Amino acid sequence: MPLDLATSVKYLKGVGPRRAEALGRLGVRTVGDLLYHAPHRYLDATTITPLARAQMGTEVSCVGRVVTTGILPTRRGLRVFRAVLKDDSGLLECAWPGQPFLERTIKKGQLLLVTGPVRYYHGRQVVPREFIVLAEEGETGPDRGLILPVYPATAGLSHKQIRALINQHLEALLALARDPHPKPLRERVGISELRTALAAVHRPETLPQAEAGRRRLAFDEFFDQQLVQARARFLAKRARAGIRFELKRELTTRLKEHLPFELTADQRQAIREIADDMTAPLRMHRLLMGDVGTGKTVVALFAMLLAVENDYQAAIMAPTELLAEQHFATLTQLLEPLAIRPELLIGRFTAAEKAAARERMARGASRVIVGTHALIQESVTFQRLGLAVIDEQHRFGVEQRAALVEKGDAPDVLLLTATPIPRSLALTLYGDLDVTQLRERPPGRGAVKAALRTDEARARIYEFIRSECAAGRQAYVIYPVIDESEKADLKAATTMADKLTKVFREFTVGLVHGRLRAEERDDTMRAFRDNQVHVLVATSVIEVGIDVANATVMLIEHAERFGLAQLHQLRGRVGRGSAPSHCILLSDVPEAATRLEAFTKTTDGFRIAELDLQERGMGELAGARQSGGMALRYADFGRDLDLLEASRRAAAGIIERDPALTRPEHAVYRERILQRYERGFELFRVG
Ligand code: ADP
Ligand code: MG
C-alpha cells in the first residue's frame, strides 16, 4: 500500500496497535504527524572524547567498540549492566544501574556512542544518559559524533523508541513532503526548503542546522495562521458596514484650539488614522496602543467629538471607578471651553444619581459619556451610540467589550491599551483589528531616572523619600505579591507598611492590595490622589492608568520578582508631572542584576515588551499559542517575531492578489487550510 501523509501510522513497519495508541496520545495519528513530530531538544554528542581522556566529574560523549559485557549485582540489590568500550586511546567502562535488560541490546563487537557523566566506582566509569549503536560487529561505523534529537515521549513509548522509529522511516517520509512555497518566497524570507528543513530537524549534523530547520517549520505555522487571518480580515471588511461620519471640523477644531498643550506628532497621526476610519463606510475596529503617559485619552476624545458633532453619542468605558473618575475629570476640564458637560456613570453612585444619568443618556441629553462596567448594565440605553471606546481593553472580557458595542447600532470601536505588544503579535492575537501606535511621549515631562540598588542602600533611599515628601511630593513603595492568595507575601507587604509607618512618622502611609474590598482600596487611592496619603505601599495590584502627577518616587522591592513589562508599567506611574522622578529597583539577587540593569537603561516600552516576551515566552498571553485555531509546535512568539512579521506580509500579499486562493499556484495553500482549520471551509467557501 502506497504511503501518503494521511495514512494512519499503524500501517508503518514497527508500529503495532499498542504503539499506535501510544503515538495517538502524543497527537501522532498519521504518517504526516510522525514526520512533523518535533524533537523538543537535542543532545549534542558531536564532540567526541577519546576513552582514555574521559575525566572524572565531566560530561563526555565517547565512541568505542564493545569488548566485554556483563551484569553485576550491587550491594543494594540493584543489578547493573556493564560494557567495556575500546578505542585507539584505551578502555573505559560504562555502567547502566538497574538496566540488566540492556544485555539483549548491547553486544560485544558493536560500535557504541555513549554520552553521560564520568564518575569513579572502582575506576573511571561513564553512566550513559544515552547510547546509540553506530555499527554492528564487523561493520564499520561513523567515527564522528552525532546530534541526538530527543522527542516528546509518553508512557509505553520512550523517546529512544520514537527516535528509532523516525530514523527507520525518515527517507520514506521525507519523500512525501512537498514544499508549498515557491523558491522566490523562500529566498525572500530566508528559509530553507521543506525537505531539507525536516531532515535537519530530525537528523541534524550541527545544532545551527537543526535551528534553521525549526525556523522553516515555524514560518509555515505562522504563515498558515496569517493566511487565515488575512482572509478573515478581507471578509470582515466587506461585511462591516458602519456609520459614515462626516468631518465637520466643528467640535474637533475647537478642542484643538483650546487644548492646553500641543499634540505630539504621534497623536496627530493617530487622530488622522481614526478620522479616516470613522469617515469611511466600514465600521472602525482599531486598537490604539501607547505606552503609559503617551496621551491616549485626548486622542480618544477627538474621536468622541467627531461622533458627537455628527449627532451621535460617544462612550468611554474604564476598568475601575478611579480611572473612570480620572477620565471624567480630564474630559470635564478639556470640554469646558466647548460648553460640553460629560456624563459619569459608576457603580458607587446612589440609585437616584444613576437613574438620573441613565435618563439623560437615554434621552440623548448627554453626548460624551464616561463610566465603568455600570455602562453595560441592562438598564442602560443610549439614544444613539456612535462610538464605543474601551480603555485598558485587556482588562475587560470579550463579552463585556461586546456588551458596550451592542448598546449602539453598529458603532465604531476604539480600543485603548497601555500594554504594548509587538504589532505583529497584536494582529495575531486580535485578528481583525487595525493597530495604531503612540511611541512618542509628550514633551515637558520630568525625566524618570531609574536605578538598581541593593539592600545596603535602604537607609539612604528612605532619606531620599523623606526629602521628597518634605518637599510636598509623594512616593510609591511596591511589594511583590504575585498571587493575592499567597499569605506569606501579603504578610510581608503588610509588615512593610507597618514598618514604613514608623520610619515616616511625620507622613501618612497607606496600603493597598488585592485582598482589600474595592471601596476600601479606592478610598486609599483617592486619598493618595488628593495628597492626604504621602507614601503608598501597594502590591502588584496597583491600578493601571492612575495619574498622580505629584508622585515622584517609585520604589520597587524584590524587583527580581517582576517581569520587565510589569516593571515598566510601574515606572510609568511616576514622571507624570514636570518634576524629575525616580524609579528605584531594590534587589539582592545577583543573577537578576543583568536584566534589571538593562531595564534601567531603556525607556522604550515596545522594546521592553519584546524583551519581556522573550523572557517569559508566551505563558501569560493566554490563548496566544492556540490563536488561529491551531497549536504552535515549532514557532515561538518570543524568538520568532521576525518570522511572524515576514509571514504576515507574505500572507497579506497573497490574499490581496488572490483573495479566495483560486489561482492554481495557490491551490496547495487552500488545501492546507481546508484540512487544518475548522473554520477553513467557512472562510474559503465564498469566492
Ligand atoms: P495614557 O496614554 O497613559 O492614558 P493619558 O491620556 O492619561 O495617558 O495622558 C497622560 C497625561 O498627559 C494627561 O495628564 C494628559 O493631559 C497629558 N497629555 C496628553 N497629551 C499631551 C501632550 N501632547 N502634551 C502634554 N501633555 C499631554
Ligand atoms: Mg490611560
PDB file of N, CA, C and O in Angstrom, residues 451-505:
ATOM      1  N   ALA A 451      17.254  53.321  38.686  1.00  0.00           N
ATOM      2  CA  ALA A 451      18.494  52.815  39.261  1.00  0.00           C
ATOM      3  C   ALA A 451      18.245  51.491  39.956  1.00  0.00           C
ATOM      4  O   ALA A 451      17.151  51.228  40.447  1.00  0.00           O
ATOM      5  N   LEU A 452      19.283  50.670  39.953  1.00  0.00           N
ATOM      6  CA  LEU A 452      19.212  49.389  40.643  1.00  0.00           C
ATOM      7  C   LEU A 452      20.057  49.477  41.908  1.00  0.00           C
ATOM      8  O   LEU A 452      21.213  49.885  41.862  1.00  0.00           O
ATOM      9  N   ARG A 453      19.479  49.116  43.052  1.00  0.00           N
ATOM     10  CA  ARG A 453      20.197  49.201  44.322  1.00  0.00           C
ATOM     11  C   ARG A 453      20.022  47.915  45.121  1.00  0.00           C
ATOM     12  O   ARG A 453      19.037  47.208  44.930  1.00  0.00           O
ATOM     13  N   THR A 454      20.953  47.663  46.018  1.00  0.00           N
ATOM     14  CA  THR A 454      20.804  46.531  46.935  1.00  0.00           C
ATOM     15  C   THR A 454      20.342  47.043  48.293  1.00  0.00           C
ATOM     16  O   THR A 454      20.254  48.250  48.519  1.00  0.00           O
ATOM     17  N   ASP A 455      20.072  46.091  49.179  1.00  0.00           N
ATOM     18  CA  ASP A 455      19.517  46.440  50.478  1.00  0.00           C
ATOM     19  C   ASP A 455      20.412  47.404  51.260  1.00  0.00           C
ATOM     20  O   ASP A 455      19.913  48.174  52.085  1.00  0.00           O
ATOM     21  N   GLU A 456      21.692  47.373  50.984  1.00  0.00           N
ATOM     22  CA  GLU A 456      22.621  48.271  51.659  1.00  0.00           C
ATOM     23  C   GLU A 456      22.188  49.726  51.562  1.00  0.00           C
ATOM     24  O   GLU A 456      22.450  50.526  52.456  1.00  0.00           O
ATOM     25  N   ALA A 457      21.551  50.050  50.430  1.00  0.00           N
ATOM     26  CA  ALA A 457      21.205  51.447  50.176  1.00  0.00           C
ATOM     27  C   ALA A 457      19.892  51.854  50.841  1.00  0.00           C
ATOM     28  O   ALA A 457      19.468  53.011  50.728  1.00  0.00           O
ATOM     29  N   ARG A 458      19.232  50.914  51.522  1.00  0.00           N
ATOM     30  CA  ARG A 458      17.889  51.163  52.033  1.00  0.00           C
ATOM     31  C   ARG A 458      17.777  52.464  52.857  1.00  0.00           C
ATOM     32  O   ARG A 458      16.893  53.290  52.609  1.00  0.00           O
ATOM     33  N   ALA A 459      18.694  52.642  53.815  1.00  0.00           N
ATOM     34  CA  ALA A 459      18.617  53.814  54.686  1.00  0.00           C
ATOM     35  C   ALA A 459      18.692  55.099  53.860  1.00  0.00           C
ATOM     36  O   ALA A 459      17.911  56.041  54.061  1.00  0.00           O
ATOM     37  N   ARG A 460      19.591  55.099  52.869  1.00  0.00           N
ATOM     38  CA  ARG A 460      19.736  56.298  52.041  1.00  0.00           C
ATOM     39  C   ARG A 460      18.481  56.538  51.201  1.00  0.00           C
ATOM     40  O   ARG A 460      18.055  57.671  50.985  1.00  0.00           O
ATOM     41  N   ILE A 461      17.890  55.447  50.716  1.00  0.00           N
ATOM     42  CA  ILE A 461      16.671  55.578  49.908  1.00  0.00           C
ATOM     43  C   ILE A 461      15.544  56.163  50.759  1.00  0.00           C
ATOM     44  O   ILE A 461      14.819  57.060  50.319  1.00  0.00           O
ATOM     45  N   TYR A 462      15.428  55.693  52.000  1.00  0.00           N
ATOM     46  CA  TYR A 462      14.391  56.230  52.880  1.00  0.00           C
ATOM     47  C   TYR A 462      14.606  57.723  53.125  1.00  0.00           C
ATOM     48  O   TYR A 462      13.655  58.499  53.146  1.00  0.00           O
ATOM     49  N   GLU A 463      15.855  58.107  53.299  1.00  0.00           N
ATOM     50  CA  GLU A 463      16.132  59.524  53.499  1.00  0.00           C
ATOM     51  C   GLU A 463      15.717  60.331  52.280  1.00  0.00           C
ATOM     52  O   GLU A 463      15.186  61.433  52.380  1.00  0.00           O
ATOM     53  N   PHE A 464      15.960  59.724  51.114  1.00  0.00           N
ATOM     54  CA  PHE A 464      15.587  60.402  49.873  1.00  0.00           C
ATOM     55  C   PHE A 464      14.069  60.575  49.786  1.00  0.00           C
ATOM     56  O   PHE A 464      13.560  61.647  49.460  1.00  0.00           O
ATOM     57  N   ILE A 465      13.344  59.501  50.113  1.00  0.00           N
ATOM     58  CA  ILE A 465      11.879  59.581  50.091  1.00  0.00           C
ATOM     59  C   ILE A 465      11.409  60.658  51.075  1.00  0.00           C
ATOM     60  O   ILE A 465      10.523  61.456  50.771  1.00  0.00           O
ATOM     61  N   ARG A 466      12.073  60.676  52.245  1.00  0.00           N
ATOM     62  CA  ARG A 466      11.709  61.674  53.241  1.00  0.00           C
ATOM     63  C   ARG A 466      11.884  63.095  52.690  1.00  0.00           C
ATOM     64  O   ARG A 466      11.013  63.948  52.835  1.00  0.00           O
ATOM     65  N   SER A 467      12.995  63.311  51.989  1.00  0.00           N
ATOM     66  CA  SER A 467      13.239  64.664  51.490  1.00  0.00           C
ATOM     67  C   SER A 467      12.235  65.022  50.388  1.00  0.00           C
ATOM     68  O   SER A 467      11.778  66.159  50.306  1.00  0.00           O
ATOM     69  N   GLU A 468      11.864  64.050  49.543  1.00  0.00           N
ATOM     70  CA  GLU A 468      10.862  64.327  48.504  1.00  0.00           C
ATOM     71  C   GLU A 468       9.523  64.673  49.150  1.00  0.00           C
ATOM     72  O   GLU A 468       8.856  65.622  48.750  1.00  0.00           O
ATOM     73  N   CYS A 469       9.114  63.855  50.150  1.00  0.00           N
ATOM     74  CA  CYS A 469       7.829  64.102  50.805  1.00  0.00           C
ATOM     75  C   CYS A 469       7.846  65.457  51.515  1.00  0.00           C
ATOM     76  O   CYS A 469       6.851  66.184  51.524  1.00  0.00           O
ATOM     77  N   ALA A 470       9.014  65.773  52.105  1.00  0.00           N
ATOM     78  CA  ALA A 470       9.124  67.052  52.795  1.00  0.00           C
ATOM     79  C   ALA A 470       8.942  68.196  51.806  1.00  0.00           C
ATOM     80  O   ALA A 470       8.437  69.270  52.150  1.00  0.00           O
ATOM     81  N   ALA A 471       9.334  67.953  50.545  1.00  0.00           N
ATOM     82  CA  ALA A 471       9.181  68.979  49.515  1.00  0.00           C
ATOM     83  C   ALA A 471       7.775  68.947  48.914  1.00  0.00           C
ATOM     84  O   ALA A 471       7.517  69.574  47.889  1.00  0.00           O
ATOM     85  N   GLY A 472       6.878  68.153  49.537  1.00  0.00           N
ATOM     86  CA  GLY A 472       5.498  68.122  49.068  1.00  0.00           C
ATOM     87  C   GLY A 472       5.191  67.026  48.058  1.00  0.00           C
ATOM     88  O   GLY A 472       4.075  66.943  47.550  1.00  0.00           O
ATOM     89  N   ARG A 473       6.182  66.201  47.746  1.00  0.00           N
ATOM     90  CA  ARG A 473       5.952  65.138  46.760  1.00  0.00           C
ATOM     91  C   ARG A 473       5.465  63.860  47.437  1.00  0.00           C
ATOM     92  O   ARG A 473       5.419  63.775  48.654  1.00  0.00           O
ATOM     93  N   GLN A 474       5.184  62.851  46.600  1.00  0.00           N
ATOM     94  CA  GLN A 474       4.689  61.581  47.130  1.00  0.00           C
ATOM     95  C   GLN A 474       5.479  60.407  46.552  1.00  0.00           C
ATOM     96  O   GLN A 474       6.159  60.543  45.540  1.00  0.00           O
ATOM     97  N   ALA A 475       5.345  59.253  47.223  1.00  0.00           N
ATOM     98  CA  ALA A 475       6.116  58.086  46.789  1.00  0.00           C
ATOM     99  C   ALA A 475       5.268  56.822  46.801  1.00  0.00           C
ATOM    100  O   ALA A 475       4.373  56.674  47.634  1.00  0.00           O
ATOM    101  N   TYR A 476       5.576  55.944  45.869  1.00  0.00           N
ATOM    102  CA  TYR A 476       5.004  54.600  45.884  1.00  0.00           C
ATOM    103  C   TYR A 476       6.080  53.641  46.388  1.00  0.00           C
ATOM    104  O   TYR A 476       7.251  53.775  46.026  1.00  0.00           O
ATOM    105  N   VAL A 477       5.682  52.666  47.192  1.00  0.00           N
ATOM    106  CA  VAL A 477       6.579  51.565  47.523  1.00  0.00           C
ATOM    107  C   VAL A 477       5.849  50.284  47.128  1.00  0.00           C
ATOM    108  O   VAL A 477       4.775  49.983  47.654  1.00  0.00           O
ATOM    109  N   ILE A 478       6.398  49.567  46.167  1.00  0.00           N
ATOM    110  CA  ILE A 478       5.692  48.398  45.633  1.00  0.00           C
ATOM    111  C   ILE A 478       6.305  47.118  46.182  1.00  0.00           C
ATOM    112  O   ILE A 478       7.533  46.966  46.234  1.00  0.00           O
ATOM    113  N   TYR A 479       5.438  46.237  46.586  1.00  0.00           N
ATOM    114  CA  TYR A 479       5.869  44.982  47.146  1.00  0.00           C
ATOM    115  C   TYR A 479       5.292  43.859  46.300  1.00  0.00           C
ATOM    116  O   TYR A 479       4.125  43.899  45.947  1.00  0.00           O
ATOM    117  N   PRO A 480       6.101  42.870  45.931  1.00  0.00           N
ATOM    118  CA  PRO A 480       5.556  41.832  45.052  1.00  0.00           C
ATOM    119  C   PRO A 480       4.633  40.877  45.812  1.00  0.00           C
ATOM    120  O   PRO A 480       5.047  40.272  46.786  1.00  0.00           O
ATOM    121  N   VAL A 481       3.417  40.797  45.386  1.00  0.00           N
ATOM    122  CA  VAL A 481       2.558  39.705  45.823  1.00  0.00           C
ATOM    123  C   VAL A 481       2.043  39.136  44.526  1.00  0.00           C
ATOM    124  O   VAL A 481       1.180  39.695  43.877  1.00  0.00           O
ATOM    125  N   ILE A 482       2.695  38.089  44.121  1.00  0.00           N
ATOM    126  CA  ILE A 482       2.452  37.575  42.787  1.00  0.00           C
ATOM    127  C   ILE A 482       1.026  37.059  42.694  1.00  0.00           C
ATOM    128  O   ILE A 482       0.309  37.304  41.747  1.00  0.00           O
ATOM    129  N   ASP A 483       0.615  36.371  43.729  1.00  0.00           N
ATOM    130  CA  ASP A 483      -0.726  35.841  43.744  1.00  0.00           C
ATOM    131  C   ASP A 483      -1.330  36.289  45.073  1.00  0.00           C
ATOM    132  O   ASP A 483      -0.778  36.031  46.131  1.00  0.00           O
ATOM    133  N   GLU A 484      -2.448  36.968  44.994  1.00  0.00           N
ATOM    134  CA  GLU A 484      -3.001  37.554  46.217  1.00  0.00           C
ATOM    135  C   GLU A 484      -3.394  36.498  47.251  1.00  0.00           C
ATOM    136  O   GLU A 484      -3.707  36.810  48.381  1.00  0.00           O
ATOM    137  N   SER A 485      -3.409  35.257  46.867  1.00  0.00           N
ATOM    138  CA  SER A 485      -3.748  34.228  47.843  1.00  0.00           C
ATOM    139  C   SER A 485      -2.500  33.763  48.595  1.00  0.00           C
ATOM    140  O   SER A 485      -2.580  32.982  49.532  1.00  0.00           O
ATOM    141  N   GLU A 486      -1.346  34.249  48.188  1.00  0.00           N
ATOM    142  CA  GLU A 486      -0.130  33.867  48.884  1.00  0.00           C
ATOM    143  C   GLU A 486      -0.005  34.643  50.183  1.00  0.00           C
ATOM    144  O   GLU A 486       0.423  35.789  50.208  1.00  0.00           O
ATOM    145  N   LYS A 487      -0.386  33.992  51.244  1.00  0.00           N
ATOM    146  CA  LYS A 487      -0.454  34.642  52.558  1.00  0.00           C
ATOM    147  C   LYS A 487       0.891  35.233  52.977  1.00  0.00           C
ATOM    148  O   LYS A 487       0.961  36.349  53.471  1.00  0.00           O
ATOM    149  N   ALA A 488       1.943  34.459  52.767  1.00  0.00           N
ATOM    150  CA  ALA A 488       3.252  34.886  53.257  1.00  0.00           C
ATOM    151  C   ALA A 488       3.665  36.213  52.617  1.00  0.00           C
ATOM    152  O   ALA A 488       4.131  37.132  53.297  1.00  0.00           O
ATOM    153  N   ASP A 489       3.447  36.317  51.313  1.00  0.00           N
ATOM    154  CA  ASP A 489       3.789  37.537  50.583  1.00  0.00           C
ATOM    155  C   ASP A 489       2.999  38.727  51.110  1.00  0.00           C
ATOM    156  O   ASP A 489       3.529  39.818  51.312  1.00  0.00           O
ATOM    157  N   LEU A 490       1.717  38.482  51.308  1.00  0.00           N
ATOM    158  CA  LEU A 490       0.830  39.547  51.726  1.00  0.00           C
ATOM    159  C   LEU A 490       1.225  40.037  53.114  1.00  0.00           C
ATOM    160  O   LEU A 490       1.219  41.229  53.398  1.00  0.00           O
ATOM    161  N   LYS A 491       1.588  39.081  53.948  1.00  0.00           N
ATOM    162  CA  LYS A 491       2.011  39.413  55.300  1.00  0.00           C
ATOM    163  C   LYS A 491       3.259  40.303  55.227  1.00  0.00           C
ATOM    164  O   LYS A 491       3.359  41.314  55.915  1.00  0.00           O
ATOM    165  N   ALA A 492       4.163  39.930  54.341  1.00  0.00           N
ATOM    166  CA  ALA A 492       5.387  40.707  54.196  1.00  0.00           C
ATOM    167  C   ALA A 492       5.064  42.138  53.770  1.00  0.00           C
ATOM    168  O   ALA A 492       5.647  43.095  54.280  1.00  0.00           O
ATOM    169  N   ALA A 493       4.114  42.291  52.857  1.00  0.00           N
ATOM    170  CA  ALA A 493       3.742  43.627  52.389  1.00  0.00           C
ATOM    171  C   ALA A 493       3.116  44.431  53.531  1.00  0.00           C
ATOM    172  O   ALA A 493       3.392  45.623  53.703  1.00  0.00           O
ATOM    173  N   THR A 494       2.268  43.754  54.303  1.00  0.00           N
ATOM    174  CA  THR A 494       1.610  44.423  55.429  1.00  0.00           C
ATOM    175  C   THR A 494       2.637  44.842  56.483  1.00  0.00           C
ATOM    176  O   THR A 494       2.600  45.959  57.006  1.00  0.00           O
ATOM    177  N   THR A 495       3.563  43.937  56.768  1.00  0.00           N
ATOM    178  CA  THR A 495       4.633  44.241  57.716  1.00  0.00           C
ATOM    179  C   THR A 495       5.436  45.446  57.240  1.00  0.00           C
ATOM    180  O   THR A 495       5.792  46.335  58.011  1.00  0.00           O
ATOM    181  N   MET A 496       5.697  45.461  55.938  1.00  0.00           N
ATOM    182  CA  MET A 496       6.450  46.570  55.359  1.00  0.00           C
ATOM    183  C   MET A 496       5.711  47.890  55.569  1.00  0.00           C
ATOM    184  O   MET A 496       6.313  48.904  55.937  1.00  0.00           O
ATOM    185  N   ALA A 497       4.398  47.874  55.382  1.00  0.00           N
ATOM    186  CA  ALA A 497       3.610  49.092  55.563  1.00  0.00           C
ATOM    187  C   ALA A 497       3.706  49.563  57.022  1.00  0.00           C
ATOM    188  O   ALA A 497       3.869  50.760  57.289  1.00  0.00           O
ATOM    189  N   ASP A 498       3.613  48.597  57.970  1.00  0.00           N
ATOM    190  CA  ASP A 498       3.725  48.956  59.391  1.00  0.00           C
ATOM    191  C   ASP A 498       5.079  49.589  59.668  1.00  0.00           C
ATOM    192  O   ASP A 498       5.201  50.600  60.356  1.00  0.00           O
ATOM    193  N   LYS A 499       6.101  48.954  59.096  1.00  0.00           N
ATOM    194  CA  LYS A 499       7.451  49.432  59.342  1.00  0.00           C
ATOM    195  C   LYS A 499       7.617  50.853  58.793  1.00  0.00           C
ATOM    196  O   LYS A 499       8.174  51.733  59.464  1.00  0.00           O
ATOM    197  N   LEU A 500       7.094  51.079  57.592  1.00  0.00           N
ATOM    198  CA  LEU A 500       7.247  52.401  56.981  1.00  0.00           C
ATOM    199  C   LEU A 500       6.462  53.465  57.740  1.00  0.00           C
ATOM    200  O   LEU A 500       6.847  54.628  57.774  1.00  0.00           O
ATOM    201  N   THR A 501       5.355  53.032  58.348  1.00  0.00           N
ATOM    202  CA  THR A 501       4.591  53.976  59.167  1.00  0.00           C
ATOM    203  C   THR A 501       5.489  54.531  60.278  1.00  0.00           C
ATOM    204  O   THR A 501       5.430  55.720  60.609  1.00  0.00           O
ATOM    205  N   LYS A 502       6.347  53.632  60.815  1.00  0.00           N
ATOM    206  CA  LYS A 502       7.255  54.083  61.878  1.00  0.00           C
ATOM    207  C   LYS A 502       8.409  54.901  61.311  1.00  0.00           C
ATOM    208  O   LYS A 502       8.827  55.890  61.903  1.00  0.00           O
ATOM    209  N   VAL A 503       8.891  54.475  60.151  1.00  0.00           N
ATOM    210  CA  VAL A 503      10.005  55.212  59.547  1.00  0.00           C
ATOM    211  C   VAL A 503       9.583  56.633  59.179  1.00  0.00           C
ATOM    212  O   VAL A 503      10.312  57.584  59.420  1.00  0.00           O
ATOM    213  N   PHE A 504       8.381  56.744  58.592  1.00  0.00           N
ATOM    214  CA  PHE A 504       7.931  58.061  58.140  1.00  0.00           C
ATOM    215  C   PHE A 504       6.845  58.600  59.074  1.00  0.00           C
ATOM    216  O   PHE A 504       5.720  58.837  58.659  1.00  0.00           O
ATOM    217  N   ARG A 505       7.230  58.791  60.331  1.00  0.00           N
ATOM    218  CA  ARG A 505       6.247  59.214  61.333  1.00  0.00           C
ATOM    219  C   ARG A 505       5.558  60.517  60.969  1.00  0.00           C
ATOM    220  O   ARG A 505       4.377  60.710  61.242  1.00  0.00           O
TER     221      ARG A 505
END
